[in-house]
Short mmCIF file of C-alpha atoms in Angstrom, two decimals:
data_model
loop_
_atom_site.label_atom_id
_atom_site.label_comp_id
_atom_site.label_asym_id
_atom_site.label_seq_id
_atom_site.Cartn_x
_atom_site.Cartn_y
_atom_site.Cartn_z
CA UNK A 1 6.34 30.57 -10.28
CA UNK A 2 8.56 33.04 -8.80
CA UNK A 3 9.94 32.73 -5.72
CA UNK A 4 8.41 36.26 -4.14
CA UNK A 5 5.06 34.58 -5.01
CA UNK A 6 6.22 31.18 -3.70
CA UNK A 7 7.03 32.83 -0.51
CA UNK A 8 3.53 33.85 0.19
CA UNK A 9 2.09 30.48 -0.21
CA UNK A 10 0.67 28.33 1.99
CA UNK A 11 1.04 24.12 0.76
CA UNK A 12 -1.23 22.12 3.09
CA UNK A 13 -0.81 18.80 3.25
CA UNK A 14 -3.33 16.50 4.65
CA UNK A 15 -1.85 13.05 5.74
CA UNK A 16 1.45 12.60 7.41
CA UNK A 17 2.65 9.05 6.42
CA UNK A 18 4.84 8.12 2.96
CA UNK A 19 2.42 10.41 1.10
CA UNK A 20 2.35 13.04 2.86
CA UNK A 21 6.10 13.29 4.11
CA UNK A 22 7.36 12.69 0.81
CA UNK A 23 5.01 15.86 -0.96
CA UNK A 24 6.58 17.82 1.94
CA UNK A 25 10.10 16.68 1.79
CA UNK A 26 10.07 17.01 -2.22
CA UNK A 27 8.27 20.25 -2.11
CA UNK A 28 11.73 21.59 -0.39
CA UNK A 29 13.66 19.46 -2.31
CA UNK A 30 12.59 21.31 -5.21
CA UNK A 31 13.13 24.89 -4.22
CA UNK A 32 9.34 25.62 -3.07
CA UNK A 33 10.25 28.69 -0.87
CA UNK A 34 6.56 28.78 0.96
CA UNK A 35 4.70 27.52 3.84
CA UNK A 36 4.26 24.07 4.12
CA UNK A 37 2.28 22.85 6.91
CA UNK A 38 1.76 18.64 7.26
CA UNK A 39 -1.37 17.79 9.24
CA UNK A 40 -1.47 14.32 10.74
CA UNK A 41 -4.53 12.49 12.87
CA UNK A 42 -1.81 10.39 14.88
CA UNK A 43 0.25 11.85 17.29
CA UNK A 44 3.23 10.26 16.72
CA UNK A 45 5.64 11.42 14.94
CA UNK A 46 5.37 10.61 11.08
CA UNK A 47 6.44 6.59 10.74
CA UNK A 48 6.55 4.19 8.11
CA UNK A 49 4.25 1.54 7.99
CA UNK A 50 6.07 -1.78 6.00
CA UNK A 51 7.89 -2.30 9.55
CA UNK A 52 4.49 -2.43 11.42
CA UNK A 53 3.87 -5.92 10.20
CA UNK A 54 7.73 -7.19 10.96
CA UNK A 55 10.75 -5.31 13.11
CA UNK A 56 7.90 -3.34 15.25
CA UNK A 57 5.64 -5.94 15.62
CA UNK A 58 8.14 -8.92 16.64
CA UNK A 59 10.05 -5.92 19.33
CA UNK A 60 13.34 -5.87 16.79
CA UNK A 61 12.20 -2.22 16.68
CA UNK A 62 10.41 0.41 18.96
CA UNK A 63 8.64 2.38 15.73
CA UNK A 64 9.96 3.23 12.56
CA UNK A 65 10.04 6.87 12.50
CA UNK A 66 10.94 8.51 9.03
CA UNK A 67 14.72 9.88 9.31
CA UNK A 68 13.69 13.43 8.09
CA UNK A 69 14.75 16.76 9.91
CA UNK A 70 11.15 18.63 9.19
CA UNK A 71 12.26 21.58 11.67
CA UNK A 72 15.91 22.20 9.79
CA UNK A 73 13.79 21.88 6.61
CA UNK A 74 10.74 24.64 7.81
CA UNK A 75 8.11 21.76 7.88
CA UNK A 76 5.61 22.58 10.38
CA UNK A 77 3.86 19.28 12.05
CA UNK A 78 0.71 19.39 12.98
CA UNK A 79 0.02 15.97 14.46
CA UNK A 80 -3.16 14.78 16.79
CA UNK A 81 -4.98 16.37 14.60
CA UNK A 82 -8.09 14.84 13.13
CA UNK A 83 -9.33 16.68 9.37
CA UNK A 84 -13.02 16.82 9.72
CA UNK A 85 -14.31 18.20 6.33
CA UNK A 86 -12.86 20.64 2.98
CA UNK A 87 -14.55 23.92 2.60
CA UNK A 88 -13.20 24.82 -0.68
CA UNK A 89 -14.57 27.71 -1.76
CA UNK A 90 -13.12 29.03 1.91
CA UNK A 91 -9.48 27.00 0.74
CA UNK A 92 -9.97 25.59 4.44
CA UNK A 93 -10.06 22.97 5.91
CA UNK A 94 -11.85 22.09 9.01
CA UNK A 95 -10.39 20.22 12.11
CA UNK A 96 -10.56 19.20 16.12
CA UNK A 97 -8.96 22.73 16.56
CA UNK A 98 -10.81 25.21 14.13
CA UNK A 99 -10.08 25.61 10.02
CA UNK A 100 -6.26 25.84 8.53
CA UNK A 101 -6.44 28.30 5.27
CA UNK A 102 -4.41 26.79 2.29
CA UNK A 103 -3.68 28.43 -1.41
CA UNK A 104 -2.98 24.81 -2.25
CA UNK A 105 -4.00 21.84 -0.53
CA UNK A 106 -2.51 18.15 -0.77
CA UNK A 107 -4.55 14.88 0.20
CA UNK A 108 -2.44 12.29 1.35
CA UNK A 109 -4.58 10.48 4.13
CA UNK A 110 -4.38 6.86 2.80
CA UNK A 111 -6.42 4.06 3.52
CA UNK A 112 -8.21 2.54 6.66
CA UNK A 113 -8.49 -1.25 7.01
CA UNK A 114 -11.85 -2.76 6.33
CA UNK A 115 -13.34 -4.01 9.75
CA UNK A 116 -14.97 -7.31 10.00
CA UNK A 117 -18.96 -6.75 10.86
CA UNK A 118 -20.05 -6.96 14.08
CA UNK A 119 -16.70 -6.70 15.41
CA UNK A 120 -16.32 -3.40 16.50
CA UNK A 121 -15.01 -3.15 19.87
CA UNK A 122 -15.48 -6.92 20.18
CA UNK A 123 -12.70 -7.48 22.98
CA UNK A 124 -9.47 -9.21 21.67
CA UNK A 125 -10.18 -8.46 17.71
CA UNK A 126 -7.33 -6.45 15.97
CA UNK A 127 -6.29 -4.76 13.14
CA UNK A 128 -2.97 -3.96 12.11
CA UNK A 129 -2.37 -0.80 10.27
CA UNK A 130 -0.98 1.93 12.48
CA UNK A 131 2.17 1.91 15.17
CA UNK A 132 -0.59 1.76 18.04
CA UNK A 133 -2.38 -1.14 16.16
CA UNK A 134 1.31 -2.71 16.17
CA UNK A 135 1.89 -2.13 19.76
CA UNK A 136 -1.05 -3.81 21.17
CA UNK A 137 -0.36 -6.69 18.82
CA UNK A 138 3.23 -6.92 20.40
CA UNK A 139 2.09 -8.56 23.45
CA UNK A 140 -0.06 -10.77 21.85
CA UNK A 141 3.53 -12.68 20.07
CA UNK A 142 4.86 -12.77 23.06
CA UNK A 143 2.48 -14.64 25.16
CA UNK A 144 2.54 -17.07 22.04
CA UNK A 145 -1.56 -17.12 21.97
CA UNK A 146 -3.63 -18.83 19.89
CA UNK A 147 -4.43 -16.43 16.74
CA UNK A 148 -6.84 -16.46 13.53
CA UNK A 149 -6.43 -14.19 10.91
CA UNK A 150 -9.35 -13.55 9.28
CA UNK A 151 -7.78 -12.89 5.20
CA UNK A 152 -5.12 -14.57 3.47
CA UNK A 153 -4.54 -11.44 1.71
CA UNK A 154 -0.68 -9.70 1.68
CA UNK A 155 -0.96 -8.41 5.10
CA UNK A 156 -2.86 -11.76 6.45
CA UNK A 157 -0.16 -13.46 5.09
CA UNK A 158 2.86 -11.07 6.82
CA UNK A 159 1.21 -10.97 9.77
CA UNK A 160 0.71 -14.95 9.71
CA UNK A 161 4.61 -14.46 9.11
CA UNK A 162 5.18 -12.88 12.19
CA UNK A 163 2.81 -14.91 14.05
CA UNK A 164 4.85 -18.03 13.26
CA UNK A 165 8.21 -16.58 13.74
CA UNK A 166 7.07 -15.20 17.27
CA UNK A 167 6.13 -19.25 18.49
CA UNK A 168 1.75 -18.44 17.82
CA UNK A 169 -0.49 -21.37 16.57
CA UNK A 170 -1.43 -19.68 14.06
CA UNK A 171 -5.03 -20.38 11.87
CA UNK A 172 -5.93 -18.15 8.64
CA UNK A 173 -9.22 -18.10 7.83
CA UNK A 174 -9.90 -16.97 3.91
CA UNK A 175 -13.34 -16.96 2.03
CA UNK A 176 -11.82 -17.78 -1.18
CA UNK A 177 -10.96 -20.73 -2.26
CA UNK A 178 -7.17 -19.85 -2.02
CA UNK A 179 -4.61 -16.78 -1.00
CA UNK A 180 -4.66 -13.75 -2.58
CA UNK A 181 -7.85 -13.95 -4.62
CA UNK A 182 -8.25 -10.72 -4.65
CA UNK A 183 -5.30 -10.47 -6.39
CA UNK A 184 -3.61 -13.08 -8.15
CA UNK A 185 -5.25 -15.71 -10.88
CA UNK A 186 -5.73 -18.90 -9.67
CA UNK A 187 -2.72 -20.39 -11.30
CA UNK A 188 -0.17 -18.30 -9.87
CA UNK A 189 -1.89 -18.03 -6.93
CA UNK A 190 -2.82 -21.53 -5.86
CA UNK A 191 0.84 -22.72 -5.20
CA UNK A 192 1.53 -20.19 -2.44
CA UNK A 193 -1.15 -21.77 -0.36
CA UNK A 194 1.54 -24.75 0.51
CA UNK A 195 3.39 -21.62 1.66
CA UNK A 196 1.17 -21.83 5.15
CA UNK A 197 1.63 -25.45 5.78
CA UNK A 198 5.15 -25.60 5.70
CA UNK A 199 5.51 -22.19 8.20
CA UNK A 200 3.11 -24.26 10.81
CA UNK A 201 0.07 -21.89 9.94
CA UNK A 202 -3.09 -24.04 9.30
CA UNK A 203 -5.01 -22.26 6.03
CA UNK A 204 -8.51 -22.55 5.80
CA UNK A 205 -10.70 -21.85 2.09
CA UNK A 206 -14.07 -21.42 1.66
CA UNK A 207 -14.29 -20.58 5.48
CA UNK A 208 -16.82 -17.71 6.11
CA UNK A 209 -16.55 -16.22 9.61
CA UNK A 210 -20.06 -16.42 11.32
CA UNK A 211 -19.44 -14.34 14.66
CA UNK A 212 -16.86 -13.61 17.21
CA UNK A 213 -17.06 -14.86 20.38
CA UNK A 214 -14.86 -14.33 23.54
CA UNK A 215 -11.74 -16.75 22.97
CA UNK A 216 -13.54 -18.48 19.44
CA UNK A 217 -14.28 -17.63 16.14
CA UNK A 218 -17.09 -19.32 14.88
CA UNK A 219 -17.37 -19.96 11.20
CA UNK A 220 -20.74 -20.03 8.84
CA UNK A 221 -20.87 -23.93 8.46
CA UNK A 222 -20.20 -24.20 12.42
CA UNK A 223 -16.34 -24.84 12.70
CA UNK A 224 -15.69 -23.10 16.49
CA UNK A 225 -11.43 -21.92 15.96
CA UNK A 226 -10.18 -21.12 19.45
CA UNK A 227 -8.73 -17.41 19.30
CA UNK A 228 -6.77 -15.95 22.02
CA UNK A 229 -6.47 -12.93 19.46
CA UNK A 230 -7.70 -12.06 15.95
CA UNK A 231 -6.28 -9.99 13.23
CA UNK A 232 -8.65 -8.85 10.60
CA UNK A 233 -6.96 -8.45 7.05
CA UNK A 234 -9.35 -7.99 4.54
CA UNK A 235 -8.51 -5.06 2.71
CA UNK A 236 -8.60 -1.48 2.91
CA UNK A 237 -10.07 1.65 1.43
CA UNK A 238 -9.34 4.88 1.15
CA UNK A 239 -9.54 7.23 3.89
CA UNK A 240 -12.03 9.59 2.11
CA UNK A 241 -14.86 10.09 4.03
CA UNK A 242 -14.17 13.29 5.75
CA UNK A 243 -14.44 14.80 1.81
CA UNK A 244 -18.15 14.25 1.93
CA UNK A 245 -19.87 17.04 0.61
CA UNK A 246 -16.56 19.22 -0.10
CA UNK A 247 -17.54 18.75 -4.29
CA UNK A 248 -14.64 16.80 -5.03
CA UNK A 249 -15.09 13.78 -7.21
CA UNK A 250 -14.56 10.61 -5.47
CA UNK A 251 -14.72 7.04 -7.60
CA UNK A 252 -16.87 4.36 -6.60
CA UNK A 253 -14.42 2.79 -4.93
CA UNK A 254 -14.04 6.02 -2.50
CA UNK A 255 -11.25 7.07 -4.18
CA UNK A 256 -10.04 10.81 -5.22
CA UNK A 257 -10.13 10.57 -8.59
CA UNK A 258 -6.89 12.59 -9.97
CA UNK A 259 -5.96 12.94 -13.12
CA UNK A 260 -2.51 12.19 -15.14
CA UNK A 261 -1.11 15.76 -12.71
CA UNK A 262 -2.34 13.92 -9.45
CA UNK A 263 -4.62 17.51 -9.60
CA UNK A 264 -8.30 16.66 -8.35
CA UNK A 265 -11.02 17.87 -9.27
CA UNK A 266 -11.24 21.36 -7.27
CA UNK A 267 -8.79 24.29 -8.04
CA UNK A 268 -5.88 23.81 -6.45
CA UNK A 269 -6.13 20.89 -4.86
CA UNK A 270 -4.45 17.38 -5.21
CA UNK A 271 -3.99 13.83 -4.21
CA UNK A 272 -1.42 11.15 -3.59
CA UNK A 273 -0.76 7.89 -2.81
CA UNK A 274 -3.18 5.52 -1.42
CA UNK A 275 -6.07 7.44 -1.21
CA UNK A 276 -6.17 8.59 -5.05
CA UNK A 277 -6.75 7.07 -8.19
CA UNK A 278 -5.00 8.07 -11.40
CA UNK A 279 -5.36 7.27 -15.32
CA UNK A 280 -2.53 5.34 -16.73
CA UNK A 281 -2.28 5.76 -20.34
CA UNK A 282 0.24 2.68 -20.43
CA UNK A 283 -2.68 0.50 -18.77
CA UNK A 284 -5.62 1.83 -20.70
CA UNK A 285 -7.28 2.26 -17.33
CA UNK A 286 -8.10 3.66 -14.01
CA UNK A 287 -5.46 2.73 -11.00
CA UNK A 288 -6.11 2.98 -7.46
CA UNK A 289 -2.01 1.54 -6.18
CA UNK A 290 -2.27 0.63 -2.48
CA UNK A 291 1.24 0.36 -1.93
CA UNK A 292 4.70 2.11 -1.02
CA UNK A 293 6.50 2.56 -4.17
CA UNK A 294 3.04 5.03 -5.58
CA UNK A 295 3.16 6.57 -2.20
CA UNK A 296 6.83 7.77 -2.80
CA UNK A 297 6.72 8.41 -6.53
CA UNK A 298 3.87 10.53 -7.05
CA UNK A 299 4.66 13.33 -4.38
CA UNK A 300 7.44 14.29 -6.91
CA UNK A 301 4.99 14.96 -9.58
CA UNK A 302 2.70 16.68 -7.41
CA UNK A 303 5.68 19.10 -5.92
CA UNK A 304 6.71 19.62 -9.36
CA UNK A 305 3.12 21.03 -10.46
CA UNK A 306 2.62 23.11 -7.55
CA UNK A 307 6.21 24.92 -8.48
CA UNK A 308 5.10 25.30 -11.93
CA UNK A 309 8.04 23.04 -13.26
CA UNK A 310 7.06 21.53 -16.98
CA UNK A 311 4.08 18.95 -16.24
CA UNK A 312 4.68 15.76 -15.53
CA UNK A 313 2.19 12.95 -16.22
CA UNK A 314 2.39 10.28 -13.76
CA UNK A 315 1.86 7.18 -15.25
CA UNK A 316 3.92 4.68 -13.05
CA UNK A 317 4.63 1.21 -13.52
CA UNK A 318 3.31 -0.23 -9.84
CA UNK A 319 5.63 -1.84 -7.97
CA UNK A 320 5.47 -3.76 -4.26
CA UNK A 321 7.25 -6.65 -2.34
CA UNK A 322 6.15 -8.88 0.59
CA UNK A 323 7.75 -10.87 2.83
CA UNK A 324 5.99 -13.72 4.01
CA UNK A 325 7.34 -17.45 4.96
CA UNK A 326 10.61 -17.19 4.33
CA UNK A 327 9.96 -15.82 0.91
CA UNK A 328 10.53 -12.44 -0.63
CA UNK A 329 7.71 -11.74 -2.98
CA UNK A 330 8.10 -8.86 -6.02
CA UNK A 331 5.61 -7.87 -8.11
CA UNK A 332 5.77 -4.79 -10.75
CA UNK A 333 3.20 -3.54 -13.48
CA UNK A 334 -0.43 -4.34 -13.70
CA UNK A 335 -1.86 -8.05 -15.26
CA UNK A 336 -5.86 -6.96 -15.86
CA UNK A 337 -6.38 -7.98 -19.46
CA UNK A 338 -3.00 -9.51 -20.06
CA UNK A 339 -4.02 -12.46 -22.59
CA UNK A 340 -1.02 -14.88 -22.06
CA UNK A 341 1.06 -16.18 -18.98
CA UNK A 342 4.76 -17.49 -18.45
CA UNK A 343 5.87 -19.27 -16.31
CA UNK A 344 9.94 -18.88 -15.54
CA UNK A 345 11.02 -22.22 -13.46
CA UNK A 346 8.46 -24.32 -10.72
CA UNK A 347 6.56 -23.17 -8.77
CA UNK A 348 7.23 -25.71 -6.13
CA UNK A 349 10.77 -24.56 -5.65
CA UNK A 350 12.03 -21.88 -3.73
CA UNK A 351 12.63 -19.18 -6.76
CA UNK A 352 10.23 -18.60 -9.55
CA UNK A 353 8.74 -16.23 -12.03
CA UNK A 354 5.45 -15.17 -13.83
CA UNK A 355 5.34 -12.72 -16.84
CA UNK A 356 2.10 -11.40 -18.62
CA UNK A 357 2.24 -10.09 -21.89
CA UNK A 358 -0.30 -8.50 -24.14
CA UNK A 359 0.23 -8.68 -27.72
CA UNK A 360 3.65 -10.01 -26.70
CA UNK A 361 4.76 -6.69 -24.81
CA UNK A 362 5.45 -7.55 -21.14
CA UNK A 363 3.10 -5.47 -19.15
CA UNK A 364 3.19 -7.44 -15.41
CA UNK A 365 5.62 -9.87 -13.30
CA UNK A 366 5.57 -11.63 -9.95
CA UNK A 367 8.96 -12.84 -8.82
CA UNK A 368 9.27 -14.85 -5.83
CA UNK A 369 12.90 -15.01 -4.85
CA UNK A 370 14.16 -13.85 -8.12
CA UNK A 371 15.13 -10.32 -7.73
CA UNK A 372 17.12 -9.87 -10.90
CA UNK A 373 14.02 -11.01 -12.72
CA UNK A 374 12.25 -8.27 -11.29
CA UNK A 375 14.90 -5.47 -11.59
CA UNK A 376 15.49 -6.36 -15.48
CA UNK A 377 11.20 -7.00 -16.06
CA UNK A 378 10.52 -4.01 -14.24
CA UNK A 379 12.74 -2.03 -16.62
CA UNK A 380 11.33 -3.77 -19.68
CA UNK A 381 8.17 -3.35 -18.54
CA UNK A 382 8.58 0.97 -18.71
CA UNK A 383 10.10 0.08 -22.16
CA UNK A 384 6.77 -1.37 -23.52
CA UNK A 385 9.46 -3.91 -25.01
CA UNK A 386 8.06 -7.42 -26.34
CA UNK A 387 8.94 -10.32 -25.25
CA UNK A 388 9.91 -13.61 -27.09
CA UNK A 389 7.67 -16.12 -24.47
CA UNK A 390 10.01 -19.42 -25.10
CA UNK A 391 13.14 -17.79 -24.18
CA UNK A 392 11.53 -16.13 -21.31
CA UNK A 393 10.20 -19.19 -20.34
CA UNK A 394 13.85 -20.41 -19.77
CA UNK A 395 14.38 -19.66 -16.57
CA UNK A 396 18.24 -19.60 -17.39
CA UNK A 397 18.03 -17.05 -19.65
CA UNK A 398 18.17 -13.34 -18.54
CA UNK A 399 15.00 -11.28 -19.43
CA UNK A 400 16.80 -8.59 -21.08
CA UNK A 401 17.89 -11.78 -23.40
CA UNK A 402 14.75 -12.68 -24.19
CA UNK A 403 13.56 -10.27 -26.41
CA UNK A 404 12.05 -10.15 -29.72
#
């Protein structure tokens, strides 16, 4: 594209958090000479949210404010503003304050925590995933209350973290008959649940919460938990809804479904990041990434497009960490339909490993405390390189030694 036509373009970009920044940031990164506008619904300005659930929340920070100049680089902010709706064959789209004309338009409003029914607006029931969520939570650690969690998912788990560190009797309640269900096997997930007892935390499975009342949560077979406070962390879903009815395609799991370009289904319009699903070629499948690294990585591709560079498919291998209980948790790839497991070193110690391979290729890893196991499997990993599973077993032996 050349740059007189660049210069009379307008780049909107719906979402201002990793996602969104990061499309902005890499658009001028990479010479786009037009308008970019970002268009947030908080009024802060644009933050990043893995310090919510740690340095914000236990008041070793005040927010955590993305170092980016967006005035010296001709970013205009829009924040406070609420998206309402996509009229594409107008390229607007509609807000609070009237419609904002794009030639190309970016979605990159995330996801939105899953509420508990029947909790909505239920006095002392929380959520944590924005820097106002964090703030009322703040006073909560500090007067050392009495908290549930409802979800022993990753942010139950860092929030549980927190809890502990900040003095809270802390109880997780979890539906499942162990953490992370939703996202680990059994086998590798099972162990982690000795992760609570040690911190203090009491973990509940197979606990169903019934209702919420003032100062208890009362659980389906009658259990009554005393609850100064309550976090819910079951999940989250993309932040979608305002494209209903705009004739973009959205997956059943509300997602935008992009293709290998991040491009959506309408002309000239794209999505990143949490609230978009891609096709990965190197997964045979469908991915919808809820984390950082995705939210970072696939702005370049879509800045890239937009210019007109050479197209780049974006086909990532997913990557995330989490700190909870003293314990810094890695994971990189994608395990659906991996046929074998390996285990590198015990589980009951501090630092161990899991590898999944398919046809011998490794294709996923968790490393707890082992971050050279994830730097080397990570990079193996992009290689499609296969992986001899005795050697790898050896915890003593380097991956990148223990190939085939």
């Amino acid at each position: 594209m050349s740059e007189q036509k660049q210069a009379q373009q307008r780049v909107v970009v719906v979402g201002a958090g990793m996602a969104g920044v990061q499309t902005a940031v890499a658009l001028r990164e990479q010479g786009f000479a037009g308008q970019v506008t970002l268009v947030g619904a908080e009024p802060h300005q644009p933050y990043d949210r893995p310090p919510l659930s740690k340095a914000v929340l236990l008041g070793k920070a005040e927010d955590s404010a993305f170092d980016v100049d967006f005035e010296a680089l001709a970013i205009e902010l829009r924040l406070g503003l609420d998206v309402t709706g996509l009229r594409a064959d107008a390229h607007e789209v509609d807000t609070e304050a009237g419609p904002v004309p794009y030639d190309v338009l970016v979605v990159a409003t995330g996801a939105e925590p899953v509420t508990l029914p029947g909790t909505e607006g239920v006095p002392g029931v929380h959520l944590l995933r924005t820097l106002d969520d964090a703030a009322r939570l703040r006073p909560v650690l500090e007067r050392r209350h009495d908290i549930v969690v409802v979800g022993a998912g990753w942010i139950g788990a860092e929030f549980a973290t927190a809890a502990r560190e900040a003095g809270c009797a802390v109880t997780v309640v979890e539906a499942a008959d162990r953490p992370l269900a939703g996202a680990l096997p059994a086998e590798v997930a099972a162990p982690m649940a000795g992760w609570y007892a040690e911190s203090g935390a009491e973990l509940l499975t197979h606990a169903r919460v019934d209702r919420i009342e003032p100062g208890t949560v009362v659980l389906a077979d009658g259990r009554r938990l005393p609850a100064d406070a309550v976090v819910v962390g079951i999940g989250a879903r993309p932040a979608t809804h305002w494209l209903t009815g705009s004739g973009i395609a959205l997956g059943a799991d509300g997602s935008v479904t992009a293709d290998d370009r991040l491009r959506t289904s309408l002309p000239d319009v794209y999505a990143v990041g949490d609230c978009a699903s891609f096709p990965s070629a190197r997964y045979a499948s469908r991915l919808l990434v809820h984390h950082w690294d995705n939210a970072l990585q696939g702005p370049r591709t879509v800045a890239a497009d937009i210019i007109g560079e050479t197209p780049r498919v974006y086909d990532p291998v997913p990557y995330f960490w989490s700190e909870q209980f003293g314990r810094f948790v890695q994971y990189a790839g994608h395990h659906t339909g991996a046929a074998e497991l390996v285990h590198r070193g015990d589980p009951a110690d501090p630092a161990w490993s899991v590898l999944w391979l398919r046809d011998g290729v490794l294709v996923a890893l968790l490393a707890v405390g082992r971050p050279r196991d994830l730097a080397q499997g990570r990079k193996l990993i992009e290689s499609g390189a296969r992986v001899d599973p005795r050697r790898a077993a050896d915890a003593s032996v380097p991956l990148k030694a223990a190939l085939l």
